[in-house]
Amino acid sequence: MNAEEFIQTKAPQLAFFGHSFFRGQLPLAELEHYIWQTLEEWQQYAFAGDAHTEQESIFWFLMHELHRWPEPVLRGNRYLSSKLIECCDYLSGQGYFPENCIGIRPAINIQSKGSAA
């Protein structure tokens, strides 16, 4: 699997989880669990480089923002929540490319055993 296939598989899932959270149908703990599982999976592939597509950029932006903010901010900040819902819409194929939402791939830190941290 290459990075583009990974994102094409995971983007609709993230959109589903995001929409469900903002509709009040999914607890934040379950959303966080999905985010961590996805990051662990991504790390197993050890993809390097920058995001190569608009879809991937929006995917990483949404992952970061959903993880970064506490629930009261995600639900209470109308500007933020509407921007994140726009991202969910885009990733699910139901919306336009959201402006000013630029995400980057997480850094991969690979160290051999015995190396200094």
CSV table of C-alpha atoms in Angstrom, one decimal:
chain,number,residue,atom,x,y,z
A,1,MET,CA,0.0,0.0,0.0
A,2,ASN,CA,1.3,3.4,-0.8
A,3,ALA,CA,0.5,6.7,1.0
A,4,GLU,CA,-2.1,7.8,-1.5
A,5,GLU,CA,-4.0,4.5,-1.1
A,6,PHE,CA,-3.8,4.8,2.6
A,7,ILE,CA,-5.3,8.2,2.6
A,8,GLN,CA,-8.0,7.2,0.1
A,9,THR,CA,-9.0,4.4,2.4
A,10,LYS,CA,-8.8,6.4,5.6
A,11,ALA,CA,-10.3,9.8,4.5
A,12,PRO,CA,-13.9,8.6,4.2
A,13,GLN,CA,-13.6,6.8,7.6
A,14,LEU,CA,-12.3,10.0,9.2
A,15,ALA,CA,-15.1,12.0,7.6
A,16,PHE,CA,-17.7,9.5,9.0
A,17,PHE,CA,-16.2,9.7,12.5
A,18,GLY,CA,-16.0,13.5,12.4
A,19,HIS,CA,-19.6,13.9,11.1
A,20,SER,CA,-20.8,11.4,13.8
A,21,PHE,CA,-19.0,13.4,16.5
A,22,PHE,CA,-20.4,16.7,15.5
A,23,ARG,CA,-23.9,15.3,15.3
A,24,GLY,CA,-23.5,14.1,18.9
A,25,GLN,CA,-23.6,10.4,17.8
A,26,LEU,CA,-20.0,9.5,18.8
A,27,PRO,CA,-18.2,10.3,22.1
A,28,LEU,CA,-14.9,12.0,21.8
A,29,ALA,CA,-13.1,9.0,23.4
A,30,GLU,CA,-14.1,6.9,20.4
A,31,LEU,CA,-13.0,9.5,17.9
A,32,GLU,CA,-9.6,9.7,19.8
A,33,HIS,CA,-9.3,5.9,19.6
A,34,TYR,CA,-9.8,6.0,15.9
A,35,ILE,CA,-7.2,8.8,15.5
A,36,TRP,CA,-4.6,6.8,17.5
A,37,GLN,CA,-5.3,3.6,15.6
A,38,THR,CA,-4.9,5.5,12.3
A,39,LEU,CA,-1.6,7.0,13.5
A,40,GLU,CA,-0.3,3.7,14.6
A,41,GLU,CA,-1.2,2.2,11.2
A,42,TRP,CA,0.5,5.1,9.4
A,43,GLN,CA,3.7,4.6,11.4
A,44,GLN,CA,3.9,0.9,10.4
A,45,TYR,CA,4.2,1.9,6.7
A,46,ALA,CA,6.9,4.6,7.4
A,47,PHE,CA,5.9,6.8,4.5
A,48,ALA,CA,8.3,9.7,4.1
A,49,GLY,CA,7.9,13.1,2.6
A,50,ASP,CA,5.2,15.8,2.4
A,51,ALA,CA,1.5,15.4,1.7
A,52,HIS,CA,1.1,14.9,-2.0
A,53,THR,CA,-2.5,15.6,-2.6
A,54,GLU,CA,-5.2,18.1,-1.4
A,55,GLN,CA,-7.1,15.2,0.1
A,56,GLU,CA,-4.1,14.2,2.1
A,57,SER,CA,-3.5,17.7,3.3
A,58,ILE,CA,-7.1,18.1,4.5
A,59,PHE,CA,-6.9,14.6,6.1
A,60,TRP,CA,-3.9,15.5,8.3
A,61,PHE,CA,-5.3,18.9,9.1
A,62,LEU,CA,-8.5,17.3,10.3
A,63,MET,CA,-6.7,14.6,12.3
A,64,HIS,CA,-4.6,17.2,14.0
A,65,GLU,CA,-7.4,19.6,14.9
A,66,LEU,CA,-9.7,16.9,16.2
A,67,HIS,CA,-7.0,15.6,18.4
A,68,ARG,CA,-5.7,19.0,19.5
A,69,TRP,CA,-8.8,20.7,20.9
A,70,PRO,CA,-10.8,19.6,23.9
A,71,GLU,CA,-14.4,18.7,23.5
A,72,PRO,CA,-15.9,22.0,24.8
A,73,VAL,CA,-13.8,23.9,22.2
A,74,LEU,CA,-14.7,21.5,19.3
A,75,ARG,CA,-18.4,21.7,20.1
A,76,GLY,CA,-18.5,25.4,21.3
A,77,ASN,CA,-16.4,27.3,18.9
A,78,ARG,CA,-18.7,27.7,15.9
A,79,TYR,CA,-16.0,28.9,13.5
A,80,LEU,CA,-13.8,25.9,14.3
A,81,SER,CA,-16.5,23.3,14.2
A,82,SER,CA,-17.9,24.7,10.9
A,83,LYS,CA,-14.4,24.5,9.4
A,84,LEU,CA,-13.9,21.0,10.6
A,85,ILE,CA,-17.3,19.9,9.3
A,86,GLU,CA,-16.3,21.5,5.9
A,87,CYS,CA,-13.2,19.2,6.0
A,88,CYS,CA,-15.4,16.2,6.8
A,89,ASP,CA,-17.7,17.1,3.9
A,90,TYR,CA,-14.7,17.4,1.5
A,91,LEU,CA,-13.2,14.1,2.6
A,92,SER,CA,-16.5,12.3,2.1
A,93,GLY,CA,-16.9,13.8,-1.4
A,94,GLN,CA,-19.8,16.0,-0.4
A,95,GLY,CA,-18.2,19.4,-0.3
A,96,TYR,CA,-15.6,21.8,-1.8
A,97,PHE,CA,-12.0,22.1,-0.9
A,98,PRO,CA,-11.9,24.0,2.4
A,99,GLU,CA,-9.6,27.1,2.4
A,100,ASN,CA,-6.9,27.7,4.9
A,101,CYS,CA,-6.8,24.1,6.1
A,102,ILE,CA,-3.3,22.9,5.5
A,103,GLY,CA,-2.1,19.7,7.1
A,104,ILE,CA,1.3,18.0,7.1
A,105,ARG,CA,2.3,14.4,7.5
A,106,PRO,CA,3.3,13.4,11.0
A,107,ALA,CA,7.1,13.1,11.4
A,108,ILE,CA,8.5,9.6,11.6
A,109,ASN,CA,11.2,9.2,14.2
A,110,ILE,CA,13.1,6.0,13.6
A,111,GLN,CA,15.9,5.2,16.0
A,112,SER,CA,18.0,2.1,16.3
A,113,LYS,CA,18.2,0.3,19.6
A,114,GLY,CA,20.7,1.8,21.9
A,115,SER,CA,20.7,5.2,20.2
A,116,ALA,CA,20.3,8.3,22.3
A,117,ALA,CA,16.8,9.9,22.4
